[in-house]
Each structure stands twice: as structure tokens, then as C-alpha cells.
Coordinates of C-alpha atoms in Angstrom, one line a residue:
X1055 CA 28.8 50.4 13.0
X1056 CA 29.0 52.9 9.9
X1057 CA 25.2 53.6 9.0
X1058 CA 26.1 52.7 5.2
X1059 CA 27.5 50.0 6.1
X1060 CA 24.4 48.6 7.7
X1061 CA 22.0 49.4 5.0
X1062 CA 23.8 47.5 3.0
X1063 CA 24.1 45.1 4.8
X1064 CA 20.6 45.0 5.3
X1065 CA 20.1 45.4 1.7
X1066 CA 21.5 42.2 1.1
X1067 CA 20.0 40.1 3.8
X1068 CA 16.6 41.2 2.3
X1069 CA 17.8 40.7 -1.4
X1070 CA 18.7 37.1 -0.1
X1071 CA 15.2 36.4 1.1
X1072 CA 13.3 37.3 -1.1
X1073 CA 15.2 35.7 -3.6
X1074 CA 14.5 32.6 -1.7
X1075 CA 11.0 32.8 -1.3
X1076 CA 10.9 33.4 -4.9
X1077 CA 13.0 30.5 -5.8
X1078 CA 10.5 28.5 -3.1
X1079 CA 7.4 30.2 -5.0
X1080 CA 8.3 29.4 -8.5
X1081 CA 9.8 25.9 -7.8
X1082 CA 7.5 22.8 -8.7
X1083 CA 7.3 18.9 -9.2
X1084 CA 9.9 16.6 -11.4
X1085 CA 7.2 16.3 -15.0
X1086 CA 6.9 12.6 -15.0
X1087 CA 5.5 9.3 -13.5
X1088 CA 6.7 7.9 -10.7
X1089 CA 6.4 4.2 -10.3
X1090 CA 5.6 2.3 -7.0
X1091 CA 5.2 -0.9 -5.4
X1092 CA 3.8 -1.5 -2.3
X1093 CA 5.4 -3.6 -0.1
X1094 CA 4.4 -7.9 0.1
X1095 CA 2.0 -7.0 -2.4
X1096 CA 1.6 -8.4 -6.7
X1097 CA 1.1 -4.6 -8.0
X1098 CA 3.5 -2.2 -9.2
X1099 CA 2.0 1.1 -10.5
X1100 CA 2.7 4.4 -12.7
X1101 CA 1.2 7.4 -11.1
X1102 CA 1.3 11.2 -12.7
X1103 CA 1.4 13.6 -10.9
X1104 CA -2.3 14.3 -10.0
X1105 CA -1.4 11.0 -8.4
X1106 CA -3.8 9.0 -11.2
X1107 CA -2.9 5.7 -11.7
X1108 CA -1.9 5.9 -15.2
X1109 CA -0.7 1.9 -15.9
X1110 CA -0.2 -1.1 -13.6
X1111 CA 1.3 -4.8 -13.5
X1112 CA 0.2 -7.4 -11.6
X1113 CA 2.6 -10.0 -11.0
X1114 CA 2.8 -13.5 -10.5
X1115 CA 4.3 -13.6 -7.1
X1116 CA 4.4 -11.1 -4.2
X1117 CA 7.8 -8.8 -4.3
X1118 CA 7.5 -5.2 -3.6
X1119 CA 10.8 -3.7 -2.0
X1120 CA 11.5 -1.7 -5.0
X1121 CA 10.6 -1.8 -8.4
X1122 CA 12.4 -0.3 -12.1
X1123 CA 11.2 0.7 -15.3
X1124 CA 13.6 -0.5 -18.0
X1125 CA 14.1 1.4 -20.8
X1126 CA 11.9 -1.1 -22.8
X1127 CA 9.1 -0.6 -21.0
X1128 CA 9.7 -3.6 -19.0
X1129 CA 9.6 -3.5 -15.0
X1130 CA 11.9 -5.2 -13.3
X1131 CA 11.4 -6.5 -9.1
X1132 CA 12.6 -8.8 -6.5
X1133 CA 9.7 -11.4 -6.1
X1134 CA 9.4 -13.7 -3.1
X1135 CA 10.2 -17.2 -2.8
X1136 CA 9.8 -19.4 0.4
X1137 CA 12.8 -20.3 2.2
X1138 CA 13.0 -22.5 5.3
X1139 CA 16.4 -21.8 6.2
X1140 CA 16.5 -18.0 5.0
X1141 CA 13.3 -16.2 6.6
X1142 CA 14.5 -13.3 8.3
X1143 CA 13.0 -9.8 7.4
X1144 CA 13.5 -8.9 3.3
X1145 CA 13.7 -12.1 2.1
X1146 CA 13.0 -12.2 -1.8
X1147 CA 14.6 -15.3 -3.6
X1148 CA 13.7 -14.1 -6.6
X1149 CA 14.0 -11.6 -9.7
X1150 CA 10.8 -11.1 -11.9
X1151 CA 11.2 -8.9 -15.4
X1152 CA 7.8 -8.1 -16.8
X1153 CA 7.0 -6.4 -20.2
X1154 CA 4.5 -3.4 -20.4
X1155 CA 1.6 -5.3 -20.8
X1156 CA 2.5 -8.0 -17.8
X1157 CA 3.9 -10.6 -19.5
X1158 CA 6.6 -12.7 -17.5
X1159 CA 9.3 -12.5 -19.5
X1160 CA 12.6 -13.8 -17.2
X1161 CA 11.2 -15.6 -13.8
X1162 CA 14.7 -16.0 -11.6
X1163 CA 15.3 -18.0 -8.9
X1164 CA 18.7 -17.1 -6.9
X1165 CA 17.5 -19.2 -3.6
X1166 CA 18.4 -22.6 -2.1
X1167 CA 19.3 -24.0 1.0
X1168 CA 23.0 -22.3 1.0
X1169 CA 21.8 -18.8 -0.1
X1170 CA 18.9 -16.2 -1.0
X1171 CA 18.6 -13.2 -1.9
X1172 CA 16.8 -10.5 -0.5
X1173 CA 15.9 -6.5 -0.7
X1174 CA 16.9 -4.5 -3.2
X1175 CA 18.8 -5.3 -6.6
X1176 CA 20.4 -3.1 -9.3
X1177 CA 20.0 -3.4 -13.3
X1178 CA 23.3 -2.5 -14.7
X1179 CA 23.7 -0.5 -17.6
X1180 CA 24.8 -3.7 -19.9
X1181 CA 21.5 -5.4 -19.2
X1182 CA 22.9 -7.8 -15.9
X1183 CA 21.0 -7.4 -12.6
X1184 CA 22.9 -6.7 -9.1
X1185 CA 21.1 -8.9 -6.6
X1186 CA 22.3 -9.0 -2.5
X1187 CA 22.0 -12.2 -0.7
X1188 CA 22.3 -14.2 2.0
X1189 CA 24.7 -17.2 2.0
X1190 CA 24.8 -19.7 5.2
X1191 CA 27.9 -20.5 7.2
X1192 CA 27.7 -22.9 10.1
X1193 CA 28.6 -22.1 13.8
X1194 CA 31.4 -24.2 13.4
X1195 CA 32.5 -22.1 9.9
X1196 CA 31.5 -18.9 12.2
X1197 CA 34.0 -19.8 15.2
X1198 CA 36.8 -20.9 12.9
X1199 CA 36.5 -16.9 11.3
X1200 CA 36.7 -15.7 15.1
X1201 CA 32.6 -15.2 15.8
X1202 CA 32.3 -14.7 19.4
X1203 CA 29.1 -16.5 19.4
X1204 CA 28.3 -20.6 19.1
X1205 CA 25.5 -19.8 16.0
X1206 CA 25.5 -19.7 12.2
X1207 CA 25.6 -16.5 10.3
X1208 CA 23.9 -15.2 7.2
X1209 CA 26.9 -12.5 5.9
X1210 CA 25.8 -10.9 2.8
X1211 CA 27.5 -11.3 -0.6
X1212 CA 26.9 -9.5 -3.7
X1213 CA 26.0 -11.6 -7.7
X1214 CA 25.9 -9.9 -10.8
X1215 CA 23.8 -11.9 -13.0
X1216 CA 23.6 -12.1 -16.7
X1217 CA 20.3 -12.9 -17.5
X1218 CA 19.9 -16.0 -19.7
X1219 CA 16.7 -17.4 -21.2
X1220 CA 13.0 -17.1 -19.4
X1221 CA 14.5 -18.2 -16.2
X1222 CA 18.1 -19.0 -16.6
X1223 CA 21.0 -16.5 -15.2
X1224 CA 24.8 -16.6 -15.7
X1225 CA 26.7 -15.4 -12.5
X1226 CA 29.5 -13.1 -14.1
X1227 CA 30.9 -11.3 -11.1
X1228 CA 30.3 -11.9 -7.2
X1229 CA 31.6 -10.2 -3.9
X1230 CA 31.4 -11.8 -0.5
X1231 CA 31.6 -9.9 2.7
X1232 CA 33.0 -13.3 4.4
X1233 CA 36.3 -12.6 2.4
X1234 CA 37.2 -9.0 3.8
X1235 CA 36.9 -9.9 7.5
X1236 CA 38.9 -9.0 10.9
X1237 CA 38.2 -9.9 14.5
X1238 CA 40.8 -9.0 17.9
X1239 CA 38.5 -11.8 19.7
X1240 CA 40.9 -14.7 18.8
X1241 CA 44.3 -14.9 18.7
X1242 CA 44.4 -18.7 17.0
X1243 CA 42.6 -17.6 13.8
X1244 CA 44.2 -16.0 10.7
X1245 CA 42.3 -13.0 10.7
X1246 CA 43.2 -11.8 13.6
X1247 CA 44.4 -8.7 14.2
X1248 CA 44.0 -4.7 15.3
X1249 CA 40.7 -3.4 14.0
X1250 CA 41.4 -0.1 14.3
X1251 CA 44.8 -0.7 11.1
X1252 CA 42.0 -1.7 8.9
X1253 CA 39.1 0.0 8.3
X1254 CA 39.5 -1.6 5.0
X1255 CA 37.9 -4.7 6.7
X1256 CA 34.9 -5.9 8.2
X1257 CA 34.8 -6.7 12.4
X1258 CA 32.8 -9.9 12.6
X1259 CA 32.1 -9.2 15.8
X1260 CA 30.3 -5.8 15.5
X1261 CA 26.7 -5.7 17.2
X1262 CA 23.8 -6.5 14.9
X1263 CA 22.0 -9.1 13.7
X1264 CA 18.7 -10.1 13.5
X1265 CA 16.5 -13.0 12.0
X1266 CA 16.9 -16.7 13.9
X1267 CA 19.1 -16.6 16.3
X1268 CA 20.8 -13.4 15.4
X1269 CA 21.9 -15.2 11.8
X1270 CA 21.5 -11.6 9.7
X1271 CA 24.3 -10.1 10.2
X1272 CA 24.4 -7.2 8.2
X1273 CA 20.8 -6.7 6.9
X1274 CA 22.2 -5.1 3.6
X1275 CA 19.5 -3.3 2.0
X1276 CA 20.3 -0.9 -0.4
X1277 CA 22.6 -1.1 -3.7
X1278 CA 23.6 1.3 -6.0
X1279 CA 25.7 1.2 -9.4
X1280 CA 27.8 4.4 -9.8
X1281 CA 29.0 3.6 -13.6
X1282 CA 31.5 6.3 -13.9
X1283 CA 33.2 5.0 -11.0
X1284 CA 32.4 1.3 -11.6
X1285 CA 32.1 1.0 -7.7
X1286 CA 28.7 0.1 -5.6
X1287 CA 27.5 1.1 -2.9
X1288 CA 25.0 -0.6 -0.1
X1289 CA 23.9 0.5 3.2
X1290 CA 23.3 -2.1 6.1
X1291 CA 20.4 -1.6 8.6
X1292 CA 21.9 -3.8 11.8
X1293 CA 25.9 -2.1 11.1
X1294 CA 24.5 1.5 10.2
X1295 CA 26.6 2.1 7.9
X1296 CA 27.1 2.7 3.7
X1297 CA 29.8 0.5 2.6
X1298 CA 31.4 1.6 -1.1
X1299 CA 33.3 -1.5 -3.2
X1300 CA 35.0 -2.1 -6.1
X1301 CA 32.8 -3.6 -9.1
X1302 CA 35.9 -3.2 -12.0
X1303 CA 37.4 -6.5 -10.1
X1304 CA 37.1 -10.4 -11.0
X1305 CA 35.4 -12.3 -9.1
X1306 CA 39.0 -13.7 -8.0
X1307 CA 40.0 -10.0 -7.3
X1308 CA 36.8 -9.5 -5.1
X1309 CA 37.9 -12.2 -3.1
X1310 CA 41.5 -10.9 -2.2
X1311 CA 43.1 -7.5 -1.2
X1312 CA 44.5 -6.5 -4.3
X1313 CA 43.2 -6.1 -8.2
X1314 CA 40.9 -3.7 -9.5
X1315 CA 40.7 0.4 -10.1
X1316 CA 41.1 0.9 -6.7
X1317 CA 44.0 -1.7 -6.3
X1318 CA 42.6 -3.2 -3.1
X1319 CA 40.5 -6.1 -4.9
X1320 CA 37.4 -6.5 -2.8
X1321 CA 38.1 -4.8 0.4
X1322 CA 35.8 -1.9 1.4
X1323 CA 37.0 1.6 -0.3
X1324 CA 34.7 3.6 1.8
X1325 CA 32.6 3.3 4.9
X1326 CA 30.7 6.2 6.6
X1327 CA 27.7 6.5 9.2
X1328 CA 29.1 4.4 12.7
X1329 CA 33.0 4.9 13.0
X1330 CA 33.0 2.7 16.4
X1331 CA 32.5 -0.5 13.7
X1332 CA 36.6 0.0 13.2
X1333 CA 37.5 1.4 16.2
X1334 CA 37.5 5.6 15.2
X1335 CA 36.2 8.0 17.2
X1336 CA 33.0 9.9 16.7
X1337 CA 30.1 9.5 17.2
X1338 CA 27.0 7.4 14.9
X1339 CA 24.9 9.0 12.8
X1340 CA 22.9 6.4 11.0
X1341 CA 20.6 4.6 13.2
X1342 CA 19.0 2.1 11.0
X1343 CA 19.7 3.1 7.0
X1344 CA 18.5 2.1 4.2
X1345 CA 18.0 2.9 0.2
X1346 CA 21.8 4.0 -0.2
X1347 CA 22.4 5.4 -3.4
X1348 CA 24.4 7.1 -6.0
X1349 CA 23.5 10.7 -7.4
X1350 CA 23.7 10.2 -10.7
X1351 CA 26.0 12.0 -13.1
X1352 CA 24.4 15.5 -14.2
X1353 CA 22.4 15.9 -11.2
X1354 CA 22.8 18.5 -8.7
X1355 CA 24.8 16.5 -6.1
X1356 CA 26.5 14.1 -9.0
X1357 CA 28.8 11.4 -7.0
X1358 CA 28.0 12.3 -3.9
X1359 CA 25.5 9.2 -1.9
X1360 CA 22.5 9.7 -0.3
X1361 CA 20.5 7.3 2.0
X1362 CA 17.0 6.9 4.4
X1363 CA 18.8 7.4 8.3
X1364 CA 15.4 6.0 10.1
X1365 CA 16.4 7.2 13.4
X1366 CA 14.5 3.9 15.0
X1367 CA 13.0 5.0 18.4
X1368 CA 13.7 8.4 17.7
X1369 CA 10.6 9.4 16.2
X1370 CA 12.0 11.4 13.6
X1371 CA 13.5 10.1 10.1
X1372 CA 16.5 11.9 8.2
X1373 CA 17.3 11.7 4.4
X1374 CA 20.4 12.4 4.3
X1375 CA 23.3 13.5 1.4
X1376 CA 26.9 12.8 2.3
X1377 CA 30.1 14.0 -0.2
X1378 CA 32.7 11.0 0.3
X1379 CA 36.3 12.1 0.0
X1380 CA 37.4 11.0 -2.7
X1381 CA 39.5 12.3 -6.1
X1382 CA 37.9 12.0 -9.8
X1383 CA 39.3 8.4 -9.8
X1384 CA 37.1 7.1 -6.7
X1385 CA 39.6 6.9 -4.3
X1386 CA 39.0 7.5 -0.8
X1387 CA 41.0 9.4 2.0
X1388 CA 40.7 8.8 5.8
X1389 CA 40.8 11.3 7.9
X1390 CA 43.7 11.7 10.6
X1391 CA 41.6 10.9 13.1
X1392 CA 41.3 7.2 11.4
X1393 CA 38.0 8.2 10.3
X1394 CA 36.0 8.6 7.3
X1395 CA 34.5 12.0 6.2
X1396 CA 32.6 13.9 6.3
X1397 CA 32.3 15.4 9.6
X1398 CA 28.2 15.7 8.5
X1399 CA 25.9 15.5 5.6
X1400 CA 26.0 18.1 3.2
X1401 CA 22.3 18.4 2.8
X1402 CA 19.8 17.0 4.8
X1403 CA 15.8 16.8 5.0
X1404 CA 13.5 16.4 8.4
X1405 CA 10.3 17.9 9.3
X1406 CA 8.0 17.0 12.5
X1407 CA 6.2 14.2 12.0
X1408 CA 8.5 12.7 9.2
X1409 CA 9.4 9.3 10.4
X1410 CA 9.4 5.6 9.1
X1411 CA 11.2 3.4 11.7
X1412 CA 12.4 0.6 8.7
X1413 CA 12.6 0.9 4.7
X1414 CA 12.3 4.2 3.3
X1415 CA 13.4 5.2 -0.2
X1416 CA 15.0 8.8 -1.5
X1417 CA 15.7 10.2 -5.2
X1418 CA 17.5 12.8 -6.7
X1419 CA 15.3 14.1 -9.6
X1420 CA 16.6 15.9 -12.4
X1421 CA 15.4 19.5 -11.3
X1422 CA 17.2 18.8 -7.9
X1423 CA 14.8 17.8 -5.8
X1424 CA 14.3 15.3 -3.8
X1425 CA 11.7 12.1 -4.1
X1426 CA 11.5 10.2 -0.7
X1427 CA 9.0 7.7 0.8
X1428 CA 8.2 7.4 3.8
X1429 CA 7.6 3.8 3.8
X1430 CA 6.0 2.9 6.7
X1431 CA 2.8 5.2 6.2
X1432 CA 2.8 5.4 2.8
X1433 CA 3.6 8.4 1.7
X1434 CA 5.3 9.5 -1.1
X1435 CA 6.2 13.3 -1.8
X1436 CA 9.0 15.4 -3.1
X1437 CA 10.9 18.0 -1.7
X1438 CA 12.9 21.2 -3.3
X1439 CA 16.4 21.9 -1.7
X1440 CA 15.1 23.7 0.5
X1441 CA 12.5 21.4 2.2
X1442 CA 9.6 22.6 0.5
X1443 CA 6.7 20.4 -0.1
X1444 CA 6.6 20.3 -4.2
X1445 CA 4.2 17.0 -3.8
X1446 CA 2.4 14.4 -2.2
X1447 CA 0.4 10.9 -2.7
X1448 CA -0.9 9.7 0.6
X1449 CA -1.3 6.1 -0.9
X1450 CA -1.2 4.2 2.7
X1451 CA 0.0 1.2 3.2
X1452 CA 3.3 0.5 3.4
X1453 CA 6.0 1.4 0.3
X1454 CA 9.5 0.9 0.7
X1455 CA 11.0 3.5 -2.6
X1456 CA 9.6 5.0 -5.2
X1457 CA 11.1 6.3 -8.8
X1458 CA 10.3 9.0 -11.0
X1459 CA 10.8 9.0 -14.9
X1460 CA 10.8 12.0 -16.7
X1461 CA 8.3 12.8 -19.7
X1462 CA 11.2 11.6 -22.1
X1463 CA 11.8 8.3 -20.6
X1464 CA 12.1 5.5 -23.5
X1465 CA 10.4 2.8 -20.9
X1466 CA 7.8 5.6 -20.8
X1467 CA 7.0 5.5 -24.7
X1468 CA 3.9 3.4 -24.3
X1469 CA 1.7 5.7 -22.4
X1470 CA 2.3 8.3 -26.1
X1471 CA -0.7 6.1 -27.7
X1472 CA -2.4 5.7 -23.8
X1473 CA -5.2 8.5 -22.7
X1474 CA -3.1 10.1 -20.3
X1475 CA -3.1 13.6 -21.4
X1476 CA -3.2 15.2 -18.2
X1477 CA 0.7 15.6 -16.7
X1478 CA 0.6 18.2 -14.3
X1479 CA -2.2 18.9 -11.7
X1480 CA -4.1 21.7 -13.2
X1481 CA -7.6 22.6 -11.3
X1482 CA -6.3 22.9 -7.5
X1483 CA -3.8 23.2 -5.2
X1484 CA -3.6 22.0 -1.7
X1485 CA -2.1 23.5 0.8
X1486 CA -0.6 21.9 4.1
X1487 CA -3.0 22.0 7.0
X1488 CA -2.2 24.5 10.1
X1489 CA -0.8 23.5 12.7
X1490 CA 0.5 20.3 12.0
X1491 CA 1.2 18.7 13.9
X1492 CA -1.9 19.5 15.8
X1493 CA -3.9 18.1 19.2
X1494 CA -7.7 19.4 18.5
X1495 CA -8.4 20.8 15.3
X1496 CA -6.9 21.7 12.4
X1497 CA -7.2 24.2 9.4
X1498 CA -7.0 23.0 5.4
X1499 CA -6.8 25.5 2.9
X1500 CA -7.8 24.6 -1.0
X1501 CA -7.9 26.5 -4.1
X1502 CA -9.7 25.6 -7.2
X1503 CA -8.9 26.7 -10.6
X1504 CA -12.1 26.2 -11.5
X1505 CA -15.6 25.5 -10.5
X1506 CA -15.6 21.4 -10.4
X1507 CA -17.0 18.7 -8.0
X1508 CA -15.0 17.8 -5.2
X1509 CA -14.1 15.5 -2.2
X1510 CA -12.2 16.4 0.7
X1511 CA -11.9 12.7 2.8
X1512 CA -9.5 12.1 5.9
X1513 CA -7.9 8.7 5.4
X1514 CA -5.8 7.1 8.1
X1515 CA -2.3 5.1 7.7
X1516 CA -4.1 2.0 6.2
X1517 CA -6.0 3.9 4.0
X1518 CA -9.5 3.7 5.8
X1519 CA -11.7 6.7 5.4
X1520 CA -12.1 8.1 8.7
X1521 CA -14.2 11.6 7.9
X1522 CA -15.7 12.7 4.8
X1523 CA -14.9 17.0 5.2
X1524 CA -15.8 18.5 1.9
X1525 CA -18.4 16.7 -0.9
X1526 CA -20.2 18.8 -3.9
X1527 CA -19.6 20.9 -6.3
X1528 CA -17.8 24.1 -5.6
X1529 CA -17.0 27.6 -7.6
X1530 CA -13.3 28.4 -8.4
X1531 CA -11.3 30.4 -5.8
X1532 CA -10.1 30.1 -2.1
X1533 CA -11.7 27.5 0.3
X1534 CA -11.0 26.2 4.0
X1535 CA -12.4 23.9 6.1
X1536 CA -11.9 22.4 9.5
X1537 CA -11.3 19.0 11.1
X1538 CA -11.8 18.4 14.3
X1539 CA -10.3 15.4 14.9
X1540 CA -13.0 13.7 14.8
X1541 CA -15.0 10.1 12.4
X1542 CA -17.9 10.5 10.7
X1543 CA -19.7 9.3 13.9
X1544 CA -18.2 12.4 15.8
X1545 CA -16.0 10.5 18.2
X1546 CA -12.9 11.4 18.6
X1547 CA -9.4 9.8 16.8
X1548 CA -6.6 8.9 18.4
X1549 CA -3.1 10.2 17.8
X1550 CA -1.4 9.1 15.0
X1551 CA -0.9 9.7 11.1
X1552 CA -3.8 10.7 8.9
X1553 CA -3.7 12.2 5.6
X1554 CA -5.8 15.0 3.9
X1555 CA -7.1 13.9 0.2
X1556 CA -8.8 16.5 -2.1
X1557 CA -10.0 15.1 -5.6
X1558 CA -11.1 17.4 -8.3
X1559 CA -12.1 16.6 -11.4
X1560 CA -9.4 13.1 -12.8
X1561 CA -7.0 15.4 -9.8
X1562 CA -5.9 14.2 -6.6
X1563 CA -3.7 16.0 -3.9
X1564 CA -2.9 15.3 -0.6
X1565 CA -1.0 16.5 2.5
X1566 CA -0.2 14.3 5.5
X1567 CA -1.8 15.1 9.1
X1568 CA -0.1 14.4 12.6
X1569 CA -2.4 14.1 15.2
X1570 CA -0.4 14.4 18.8
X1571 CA -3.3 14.3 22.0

């Protein structure tokens, strides 16, 4: 190789990193609150981002699996309402809209003993709320579509509901999956026929399932309003797969083939994440998804969809971004193969000892990074674009999603006449603990800005205080401690999921701790 050639070469390579671990060194949080609502539970809170709770609602039924800020001010939730026939895993019944101070102002109720709703729901730009929902067919209704199996079934369908009065709701537009079916099981019923021609269809038959006897077929999740497109998308947990549809339909159109932007009424435009479900090859790549959703328009990423991939039984979770192949005017190409794109995500985040093996939640921010929750512990952090930690809230528990608003927010206008002054966490920083994940001890680095009275407490997934590290007042500058793995009474802990909280001052960081033995 010609010597100037390799210098620069090299030249370049070291131009590149460094520009990269300035990039890393200079990039920070989203400025803004980020709202949260733990899962089953009446709360829903507004954190900043010294992860102080800066406003809460508490509401008059439990809800939880996600939760919006409206530009009023208002939040806006699924709420749960007991159903006999309908009790399988998500179950809601209900949408709650509450103002800033808590008052109830629209209590719906989209539940009886022929459908409920459940999961997620979507507030659409024109003030109408996107709810997904179960709706019950019989066995006999089941076997007469070409089910394989002598049960009833719970297919999902999609309302759009026009809110009307204090508990009142007009249903302008609805989609149901039980319209856009195909089966190759039997011959003697009308949609019969090759699944592999229409990937434009759903198979009945495809594995999944769960709730009694098997009746949740699809386990949608996840919905999303992209309105530059006027399409949705949602992302099933028991098909593992993101399903995109056509929202500038009828309601008549959404129950045909043809109609709409797209022309094919309320047939599936897109599908990505297990090409088996329609007979293409490849391989799956979603095992268990959830919170699909739309990058918004001016975001880095605009149009394309990300979603949670649990990876259930793998022990690691993937958020994951995916660009579907589509033109300007949302319409999609298959591949030769008879398969969607992409081949893979376009960007992707991991890390050892990231994992939630159900819900999870992910959010493109403004700044392009990346909001996620990993529901099942807890914890809440952001992420840059190139996987670095920009920050954390070990809450515990369990938390489906979580939002952020920026600073100029309208529903955020309240908190201008509020005492919360303090936006960005300004006397420490926190660094991640090393190694993690770790089997004895482990080392956790702090720096102080200032000289201020602190707390260093190890905390395990539910939040229980399990070692109190650091307590007193220290001086600004560097400081590092170690945990042994060990309670306050010196025995030992067993594996698992702690997390590392420092408060300072009205401050509070933390980092999350996996302990393998």
C-alpha cells in the first residue's frame, strides 16, 4: 500500500472517531417532561428531567397502558372496565379524558358483551380518539370463516370515536380485521384460497392466540396515526407483526377491497416482522412487538415506524426502526421474493441486560433520540443514535410507554405559573456502574457540581430499598463507591435487576444494575 495513502487513510478513520466521541460527549436529554403511567394503577405523572414529579392525576378507575397530554392540558387514557366475556391480557373498556387539575371531563365506555376494547388508543388530530377492540364471534361464526378450531375468536377491529358529551361517543369510522381474511384450510368457504397471492389479507389460521381458550387472536397492541399519510399502523403481539391500513376510507370502504388513497379499501397495505404469516420466505424478526408507531413528520427518521421487538425467552429486548417501501403517496411495494422490506431495521437499540418480555414503549424525540421503557422493570431512559445513555428514571414497577413534551408544549402551559424552575439536572451526574452486568461487586462513579447532601440507595425491580451506599453531605468533585452485592443486613442478593439512585439536592439520577451469580 502507498504510505500516503495510508496516512490518510488513517487520518480519516481517527477524524471519524473523534468526531463521534465528540458528538457522544456533547449530546444530552430531550428539555421537557415526560409523562407516565404505571401500569393497573389510578396515577399518571409529569416528571422533569431530574426525574421530580412535577404534576400528577389520579383517576377514577385503574388504566395505565399508555397515557397523552392534550394540548389543553388534559390527559387522555384507556381506563378499565370489567368484562366477563372479554378478560384476556389488556383489557381496558374504557377511555377517561381528564383536565389539568383531575377533573373527569368525558368517562367512555366502548365495552359490552359483543366487544371491548383494550391497550392502546390514538387522539387524532381533529379531536376523535382511535380505540382497538375486541369483538366476539362464535365457534360456529369461526368455522363458517374456515377456523381450523371448534372455539370462538376475539379478532380485533379498529373505532374512531367522536367524542360527544361527558360520556357519549359518535363512532365515525371503523375497521375490522374479520373483513380482510383468507384461509387454504377449507375448500367450502368463500374465502378460500392461496395465501401466498394475498399478502394483502389476513390467514385465520396463523398460530397465536391467547386469553380463554385461545379466543385473542391477534393481541393488537399498539396504534399509531401517521396524518400525512392518513394510514395507521398497529403491531400484534401473538402474529408478530406491524400491520399498516388505510384510514382515508368509509367505513363501507374499510369493509371491502377497494376505496380509499390506496385504492384497496380496508385490506392491509403493509405488513413486516414474520413473512411465514403469508407464506414468504424469510425468516421472523419480531418475537412479541409491541408500541408500533409512526416517526413523526420533521423528526429524524420522519415516516419511517418503529416498535418494542421483546424477544420473549430470549433474554434480550430490541427497539427497533424499520423504513417501509413505500413512494410519497404511501404505497407499498413487495419485494420479488413475495415479501415485504426491508431485509432489516435501519437502526436498532440493544444493550446487555435490556429486556422486557411483554409491553414496552419507544419515542422518537425531537433531538433524535430515542425515549423507550422498559416496561417490565420500570425503567425509563433515553438513548442518542448511537446507544448512549442520555437518561434514566429507575421508577420500578411496571410502565408500559412513556412520552416526552418539549418545553413549548401548549398542554404544558400550566406548569409556567407552577414552582418548577429546575428543567435540567444541574448539581451531578451519574455515571453507569462498571462492570454491568456484574456477579460480585461493582463500581459507581458520581460527580457533584457542588457540595450538597446526598443519598446513594440500591433499589430492586419493585422499588424496595435493598442497601443504603452513600448518605451525608459531600464537597463538589469526583466520588465512587462500591456495592458488593449485598442488603443492608450484609447477606447477599440474588441475581436479578437492581437500580442505582443518587439524589442531590430537588435532583435525582439513576442507572440500572444487572446482577448475574
Amino acid at each position: 500500500m502507498n504510505p500516503n495513502n495510508f496516512r490518510y487513510q488513517l487520518i480519516i478513520f481517527v477524524t471519524i472517531c473523534l468526531l463521534t466521541l465528540i458528538s457522544q460527549a456533547l449530546a444530552e436529554p430531550y428539555p421537557g417532561y415526560t409523562l407516565f403511567s404505571p401500569n393497573n394503577g389510578r396515577n399518571t405523572y409529569l416528571a422533569n428531567l431530574n426525574n421530580t414529579i412535577v404534576h400528577s392525576w389520579t383517576h377514577t378507575r385503574s388504566g395505565g397502558y399508555s397515557a397523552y397530554l392534550l394540548e389543553d392540558g388534559h390527559v387522555l387514557r384507556p381506563s378499565n372496565i370489567n368484562n366477563s366475556v372479554f378478560n384476556g391480557g389488556g383489557a381496558t373498556g374504557g377511555v377517561q379524558n381528564a383536565d389539568w387539575n383531575g377533573t373527569l371531563v368525558w368517562d367512555y365506555t366502548y365495552s359490552n358483551s359483543q366487544h371491548h376494547s383494550h391497550h392502546d388508543i390514538e387522539p387524532m388530530p381533529n379531536g376523535n380518539v382511535l380505540l382497538i377492540a375486541w369483538e366476539l364471534k362464535t365457534a360456529a361464526e369461526a368455522r363458517q370463516a374456515g377456523y381450523n378450531r371448534n372455539v370462538s375468536i376475539w379478532p380485533d377491529h379498529i373505532v374512531e370515536v367522536q367524542p360527544v358529551g361527558s360520556t357519549g361517543g359518535t363512532i365515525v369510522w371503523a375497521w375490522h380485521a374479520w373483513n380482510h381474511l383468507i384461509q387454504d384450510y377449507d375448500a367450502t368457504k368463500d374465502n378460500y384460497g392461496v395465501v401466498g397471492d394475498h399478502p394483502e389479507l389476513l390467514d385465520i389460521n396463523m398460530s397465536g392466540g391467547g386469553g380463554p381458550s385461545g379466543g385473542d387472536w391477534m393481541h393488537t397492541n399498539g396504534i399509531s396515526y401517521n396524518p400525512q399519510l392518513d394510514q395507521i399502523v398497529i403491531s400484534s403481539h401473538t402474529l408478530n407483526e406491524v400491520y399498516v391500513i388505510d384510514h382515508s376510507t368509509t367505513t363501507e370502504e374499510a369493509a371491502g377491497h377497494t376505496g380509499g388513497n390506496s385504492g384497496m379499501g380496508g385490506d392491509i397495505l403493509y405488513r413486516w416482522g414474520c413473512p411465514s404469516n403469508y407464506d414468504a420466505p424469510g425468516s421472523a424478526y419480531f418475537h412479541v412487538v409491541h408500541c408500533s408507531v409512526w416517526i413523526p413528520e420533521g423528526l429524524s427518521g420522519a415516516g419511517h415506524i418503529m416498535a418494542f421487538n421483546n424477544r420473549e425467552g430470549m433474554g434480550t429486548s430490541i427497539v427497533a426502526e424499520i423504513v417501509p417501501p413505500s413512494d410519497s403517496l404511501g404505497h407499498y411495494h413487495i419485494g420479488q421474493d413475495s415479501a415485504f422490506g426491508p431485509s432489516a431495521p435501519i437502526w436498532t437499540y440493544t444493550a446487555s441486560g435490556f429486556y422486557s418480555n411483554h409491553l414496552g414503549g419507544c419515542q422518537r424525540l425531537p433531538n433524535g433520540n430515542t425515549l423507550i421503557a422498559e416496561a417490565t422493570s420500570g425503567y425509563l431512559f433515553e438513548v442518542n443514535s448511537s446507544g448512549v445513555v442520555q437518561w434514566s428514571y429507575a421508577r420500578g414497577g411496571e410502565i408500559s410507554r412513556a412520552l416526552r413534551y418539549g418545553l413549548d408544549y401548549p398542554g404544558l402551559a400550566p406548569l409556567a405559573v407552577s414552582d418548577d424552575v429546575e428543567i435540567l439536572p444541574n448539581q451531578m451526574e451519574l455515571s453507569q456502574n462498571y462492570p454491568n452486568p456484574c456477579n460480585s461487586s461493582t463500581t459507581i462513579q458520581f460527580h457533584l457540581l457542588k457540595d450538597c447532601e446526598i443519598k446513594l440507595v440500591i433499589h430492586n425491580i419493585l422499588g424496595k430499598r435493598i442497601r443504603v451506599l452513600e448518605s451525608g453531605t459531600l464537597a463538589a468533585g469526583d466520588h465512587q463507591t462500591i456495592w458488593d452485592s449485598k442488603d443492608d443486613l450484609g447477606e447477599p442478593v440474588c441475581s436479578g435487576i437492581y437500580f442505582g439512585v443518587l439524589k442531590a439536592g430537588s435532583g435525582e439520577k439513576s442507572i440500572k444494575i444487572v446482577l448475574i451469580k
